[in-house]
GROMACS .gro file of C-alpha atoms in nm:
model
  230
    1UNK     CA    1   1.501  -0.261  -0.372
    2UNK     CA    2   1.725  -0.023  -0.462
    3UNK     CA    3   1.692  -0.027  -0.849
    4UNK     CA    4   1.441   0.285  -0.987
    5UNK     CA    5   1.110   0.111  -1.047
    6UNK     CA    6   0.799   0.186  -1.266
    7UNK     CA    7   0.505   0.265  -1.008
    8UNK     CA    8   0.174   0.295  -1.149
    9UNK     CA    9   0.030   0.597  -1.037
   10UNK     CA   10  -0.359   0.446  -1.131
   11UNK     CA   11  -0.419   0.430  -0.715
   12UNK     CA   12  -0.348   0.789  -0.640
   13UNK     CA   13  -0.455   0.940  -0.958
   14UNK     CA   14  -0.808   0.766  -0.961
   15UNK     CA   15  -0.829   0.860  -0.555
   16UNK     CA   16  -1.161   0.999  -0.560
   17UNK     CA   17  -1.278   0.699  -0.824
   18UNK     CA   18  -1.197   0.460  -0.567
   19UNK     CA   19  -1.339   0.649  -0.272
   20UNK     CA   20  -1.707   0.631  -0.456
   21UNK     CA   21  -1.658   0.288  -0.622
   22UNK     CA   22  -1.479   0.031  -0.368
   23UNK     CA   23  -1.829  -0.031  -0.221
   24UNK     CA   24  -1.896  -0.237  -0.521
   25UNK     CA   25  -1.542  -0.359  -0.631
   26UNK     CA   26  -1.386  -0.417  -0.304
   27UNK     CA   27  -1.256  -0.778  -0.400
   28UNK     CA   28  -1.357  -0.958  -0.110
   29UNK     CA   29  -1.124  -0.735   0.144
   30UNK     CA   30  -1.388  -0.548   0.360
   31UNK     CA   31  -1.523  -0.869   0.506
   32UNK     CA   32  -1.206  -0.993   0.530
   33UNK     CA   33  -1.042  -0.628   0.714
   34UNK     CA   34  -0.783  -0.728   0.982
   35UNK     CA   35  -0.796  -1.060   0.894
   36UNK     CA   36  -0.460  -1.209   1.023
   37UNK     CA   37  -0.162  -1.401   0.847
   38UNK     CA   38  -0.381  -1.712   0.783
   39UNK     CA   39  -0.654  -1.687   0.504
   40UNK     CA   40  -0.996  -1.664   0.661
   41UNK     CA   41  -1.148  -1.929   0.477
   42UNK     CA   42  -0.886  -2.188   0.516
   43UNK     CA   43  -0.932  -2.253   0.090
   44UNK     CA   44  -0.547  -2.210  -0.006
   45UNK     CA   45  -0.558  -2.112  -0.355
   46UNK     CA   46  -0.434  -2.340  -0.675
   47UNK     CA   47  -0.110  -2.286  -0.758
   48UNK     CA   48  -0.182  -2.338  -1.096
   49UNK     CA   49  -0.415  -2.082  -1.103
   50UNK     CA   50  -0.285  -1.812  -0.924
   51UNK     CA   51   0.037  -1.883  -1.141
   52UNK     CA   52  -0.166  -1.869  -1.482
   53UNK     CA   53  -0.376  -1.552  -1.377
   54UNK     CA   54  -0.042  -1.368  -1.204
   55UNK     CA   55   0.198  -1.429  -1.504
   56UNK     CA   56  -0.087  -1.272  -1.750
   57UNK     CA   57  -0.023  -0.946  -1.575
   58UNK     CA   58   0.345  -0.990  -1.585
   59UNK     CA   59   0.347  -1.035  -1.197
   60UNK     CA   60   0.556  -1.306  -1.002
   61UNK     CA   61   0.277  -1.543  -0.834
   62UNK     CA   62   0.481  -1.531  -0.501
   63UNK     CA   63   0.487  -1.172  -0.497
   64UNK     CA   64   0.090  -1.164  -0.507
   65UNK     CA   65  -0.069  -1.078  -0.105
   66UNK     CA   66  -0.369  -0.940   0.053
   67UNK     CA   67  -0.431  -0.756   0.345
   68UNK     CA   68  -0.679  -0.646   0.569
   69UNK     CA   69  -0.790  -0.339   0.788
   70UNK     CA   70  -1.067  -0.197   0.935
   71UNK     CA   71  -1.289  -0.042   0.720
   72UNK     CA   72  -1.086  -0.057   0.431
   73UNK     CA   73  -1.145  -0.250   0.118
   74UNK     CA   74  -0.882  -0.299  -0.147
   75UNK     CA   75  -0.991  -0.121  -0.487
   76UNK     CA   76  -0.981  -0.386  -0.813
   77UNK     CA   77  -0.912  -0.153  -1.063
   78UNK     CA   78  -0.576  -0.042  -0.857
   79UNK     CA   79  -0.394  -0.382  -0.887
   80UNK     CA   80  -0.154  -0.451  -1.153
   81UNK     CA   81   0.260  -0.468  -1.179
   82UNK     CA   82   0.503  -0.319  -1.006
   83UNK     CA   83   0.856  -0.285  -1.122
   84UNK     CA   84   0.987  -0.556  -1.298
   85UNK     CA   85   0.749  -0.835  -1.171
   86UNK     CA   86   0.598  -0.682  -0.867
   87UNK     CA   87   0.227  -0.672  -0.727
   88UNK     CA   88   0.033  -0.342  -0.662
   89UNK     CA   89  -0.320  -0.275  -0.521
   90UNK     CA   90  -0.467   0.018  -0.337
   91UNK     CA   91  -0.662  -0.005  -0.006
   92UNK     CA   92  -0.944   0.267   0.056
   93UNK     CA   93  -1.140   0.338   0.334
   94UNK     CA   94  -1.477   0.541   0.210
   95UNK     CA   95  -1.530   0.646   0.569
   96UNK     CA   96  -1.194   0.793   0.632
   97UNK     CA   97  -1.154   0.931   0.260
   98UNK     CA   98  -0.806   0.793   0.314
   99UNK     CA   99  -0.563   0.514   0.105
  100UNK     CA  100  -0.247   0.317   0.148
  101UNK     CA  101  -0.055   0.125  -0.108
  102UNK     CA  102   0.044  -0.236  -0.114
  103UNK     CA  103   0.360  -0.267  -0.314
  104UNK     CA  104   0.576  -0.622  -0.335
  105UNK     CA  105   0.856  -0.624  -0.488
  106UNK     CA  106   1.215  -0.829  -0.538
  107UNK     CA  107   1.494  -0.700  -0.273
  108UNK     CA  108   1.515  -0.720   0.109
  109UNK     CA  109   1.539  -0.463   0.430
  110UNK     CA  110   1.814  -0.401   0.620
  111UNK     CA  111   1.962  -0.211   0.911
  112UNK     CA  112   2.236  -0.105   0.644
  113UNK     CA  113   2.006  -0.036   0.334
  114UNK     CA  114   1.676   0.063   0.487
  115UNK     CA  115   1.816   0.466   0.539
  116UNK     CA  116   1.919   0.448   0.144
  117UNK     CA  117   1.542   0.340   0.001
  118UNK     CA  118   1.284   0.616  -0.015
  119UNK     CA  119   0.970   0.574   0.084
  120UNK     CA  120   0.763   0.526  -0.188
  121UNK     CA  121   0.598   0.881  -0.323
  122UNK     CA  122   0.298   0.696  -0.521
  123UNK     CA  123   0.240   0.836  -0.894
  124UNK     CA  124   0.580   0.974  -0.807
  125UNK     CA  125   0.736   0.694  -0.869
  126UNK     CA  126   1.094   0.672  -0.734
  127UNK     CA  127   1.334   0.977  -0.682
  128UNK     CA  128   1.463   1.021  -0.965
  129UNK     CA  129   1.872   1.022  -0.997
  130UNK     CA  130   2.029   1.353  -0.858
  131UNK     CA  131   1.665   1.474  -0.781
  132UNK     CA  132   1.593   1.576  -0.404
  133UNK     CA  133   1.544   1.316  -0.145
  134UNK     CA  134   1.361   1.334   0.167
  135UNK     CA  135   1.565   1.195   0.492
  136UNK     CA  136   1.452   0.832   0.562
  137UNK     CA  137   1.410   0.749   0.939
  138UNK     CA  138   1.389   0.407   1.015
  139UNK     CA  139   1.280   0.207   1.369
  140UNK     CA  140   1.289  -0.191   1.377
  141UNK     CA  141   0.933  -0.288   1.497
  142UNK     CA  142   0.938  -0.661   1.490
  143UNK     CA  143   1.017  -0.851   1.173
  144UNK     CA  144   0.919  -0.493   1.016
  145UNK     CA  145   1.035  -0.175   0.964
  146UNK     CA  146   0.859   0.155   1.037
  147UNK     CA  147   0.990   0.439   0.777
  148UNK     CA  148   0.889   0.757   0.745
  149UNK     CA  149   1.063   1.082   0.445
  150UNK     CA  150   0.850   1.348   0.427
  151UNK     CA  151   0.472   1.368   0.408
  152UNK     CA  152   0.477   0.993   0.406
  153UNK     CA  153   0.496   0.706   0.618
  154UNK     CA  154   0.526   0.261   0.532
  155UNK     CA  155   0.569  -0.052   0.734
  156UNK     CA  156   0.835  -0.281   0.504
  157UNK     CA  157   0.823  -0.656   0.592
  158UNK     CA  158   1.142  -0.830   0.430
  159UNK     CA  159   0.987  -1.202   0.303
  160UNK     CA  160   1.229  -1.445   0.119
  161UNK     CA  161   1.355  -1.249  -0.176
  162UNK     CA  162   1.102  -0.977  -0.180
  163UNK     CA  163   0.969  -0.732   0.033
  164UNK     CA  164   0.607  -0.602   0.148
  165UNK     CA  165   0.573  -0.226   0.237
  166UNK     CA  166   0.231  -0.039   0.294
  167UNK     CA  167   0.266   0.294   0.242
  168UNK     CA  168   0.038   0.600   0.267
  169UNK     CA  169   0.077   0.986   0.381
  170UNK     CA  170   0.136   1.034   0.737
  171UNK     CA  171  -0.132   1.262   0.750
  172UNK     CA  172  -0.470   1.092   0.752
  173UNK     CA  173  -0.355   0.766   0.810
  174UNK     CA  174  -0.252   0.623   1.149
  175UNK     CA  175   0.043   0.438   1.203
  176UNK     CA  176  -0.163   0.155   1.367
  177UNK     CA  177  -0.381   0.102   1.016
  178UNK     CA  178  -0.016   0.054   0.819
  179UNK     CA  179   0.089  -0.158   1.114
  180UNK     CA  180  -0.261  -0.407   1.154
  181UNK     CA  181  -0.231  -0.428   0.765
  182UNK     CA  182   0.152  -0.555   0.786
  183UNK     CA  183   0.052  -0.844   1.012
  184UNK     CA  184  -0.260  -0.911   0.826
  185UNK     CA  185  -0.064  -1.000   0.462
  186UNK     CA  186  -0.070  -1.287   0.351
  187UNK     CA  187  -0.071  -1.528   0.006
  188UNK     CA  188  -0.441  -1.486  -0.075
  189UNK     CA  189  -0.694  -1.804  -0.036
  190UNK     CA  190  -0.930  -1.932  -0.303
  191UNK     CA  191  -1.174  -1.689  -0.227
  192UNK     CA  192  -0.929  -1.379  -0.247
  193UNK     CA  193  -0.785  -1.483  -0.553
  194UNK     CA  194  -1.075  -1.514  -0.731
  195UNK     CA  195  -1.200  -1.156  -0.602
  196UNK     CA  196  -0.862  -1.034  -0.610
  197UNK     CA  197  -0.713  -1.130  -0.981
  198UNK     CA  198  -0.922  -1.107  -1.335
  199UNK     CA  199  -0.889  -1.485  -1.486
  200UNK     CA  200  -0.635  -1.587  -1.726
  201UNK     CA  201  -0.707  -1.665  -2.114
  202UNK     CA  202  -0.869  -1.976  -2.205
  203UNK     CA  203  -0.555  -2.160  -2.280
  204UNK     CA  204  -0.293  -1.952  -2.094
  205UNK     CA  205   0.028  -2.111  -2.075
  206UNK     CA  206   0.192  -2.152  -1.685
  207UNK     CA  207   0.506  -2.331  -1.840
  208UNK     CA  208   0.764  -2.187  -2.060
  209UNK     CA  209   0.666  -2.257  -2.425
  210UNK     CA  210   0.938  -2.507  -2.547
  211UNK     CA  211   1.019  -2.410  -2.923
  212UNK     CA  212   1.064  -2.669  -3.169
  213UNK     CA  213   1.215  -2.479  -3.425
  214UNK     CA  214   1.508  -2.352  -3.270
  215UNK     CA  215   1.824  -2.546  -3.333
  216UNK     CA  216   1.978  -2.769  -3.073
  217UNK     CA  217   2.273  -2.568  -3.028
  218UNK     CA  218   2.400  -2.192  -3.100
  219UNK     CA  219   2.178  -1.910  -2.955
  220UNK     CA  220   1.902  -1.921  -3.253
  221UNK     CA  221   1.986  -1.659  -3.404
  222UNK     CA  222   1.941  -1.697  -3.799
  223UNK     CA  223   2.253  -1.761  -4.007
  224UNK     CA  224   2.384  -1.414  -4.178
  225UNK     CA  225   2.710  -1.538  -4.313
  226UNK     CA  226   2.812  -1.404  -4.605
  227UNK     CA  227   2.910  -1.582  -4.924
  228UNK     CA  228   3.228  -1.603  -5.126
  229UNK     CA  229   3.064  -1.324  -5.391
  230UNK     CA  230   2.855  -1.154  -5.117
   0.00000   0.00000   0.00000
């Protein structure tokens, strides 16, 4: 968690797209809002195909979730990558005119390190090296942690390996809507997955491709040795 990461600022920068168009590509969520842990339909999604249709965006497959909260509806065109092999979506509320982030990513949440990450600034992206850095407070709420630096405010929920935090600016968006949405994730169904993620290729590969032209030993790499007149 620590590491600078590559946020894409699509969900903040397309705000007011999402406001007008989540009525229509809302992926399932709105029906869904506050949903809890368990997937509302009981259909646990194929591995196989949540694998093949996460790996074609360069995400991990256990890093994909959903959410849910009132009146909010997460906006298709916001989810993508995050980081190395993270998951990102945006949750709007048309109502409200308000947003919060989803962001998953490889790392955990401590006591110790929890002060040291900043709270994710959106299309900021990470603080960048030497660059001013808001204070982090940080309060233990559960298996969660509440964090707040500046105008903006996250629940982070350590999983094994990887970490969920819903994040949004403190303004506009209660602490109780980033709280309901932190119990509510959860590996999406059948349903949600289908909604959620665009499918993979015909033919998409969910295995490493195993060469056969590579030699049996050695690294591959092609033989540049020189000869006797070379």
């Amino acid at each position: 968690m620590t590491r600078a990461v590559r946020v894409l600022p699509l969900p903040l920068l397309l705000l007011p797209l999402l406001l007008v168009s989540c009525g229509t590509e809302k992926a399932g969520a709105e029906k869904r809002a506050g949903a809890g842990v368990e997937s509302s339909t009981g259909s646990v999604a194929d591995p196989v195909e949540l694998d093949a249709r996460a790996r074609v965006l360069g995400i991990a497959p256990e890093h994909v979730y959903v959410t849910g909260a009132p009146g909010f509806a997460v906006a298709r065109q916001s989810v993508g990558v995050y980081g190395g092999d993270g998951f990102s979506a945006a949750y709007v509320s048309q109502e409200a005119r308000a947003t919060f982030e989803m962001l998953v990513d490889r790392g955990t949440m401590t006591a110790k390190n929890c002060p040291t990450v900043q709270v994710s600034q959106g299309s900021g992206g990470s603080v960048a090296a030497g660059g001013p850095r808001d204070e982090v407070t940080c309060e233990r709420d559960g298996d969660a942690w509440y964090r707040k630096a500046g105008g903006r405010h996250e629940y982070a929920v350590p999983r094994d390996g990887h970490v969920i935090r819903l994040v949004g600016d403190v303004k506009g968006l209660d602490r109780a809507v980033l709280r309901g949405a932190a119990e509510a994730a959860h590996h999406p169904d059948a349903e949600e997955l289908a909604d959620l993620l665009p499918p993979a290729p015909e033919g998409a590969a969910t295995e490493p491709v195993e060469r056969g032209d590579l030699p049996p030993v050695g690294d591959g790499a092609p033989n540049n040795e020189v000869g006797a007149s070379g």
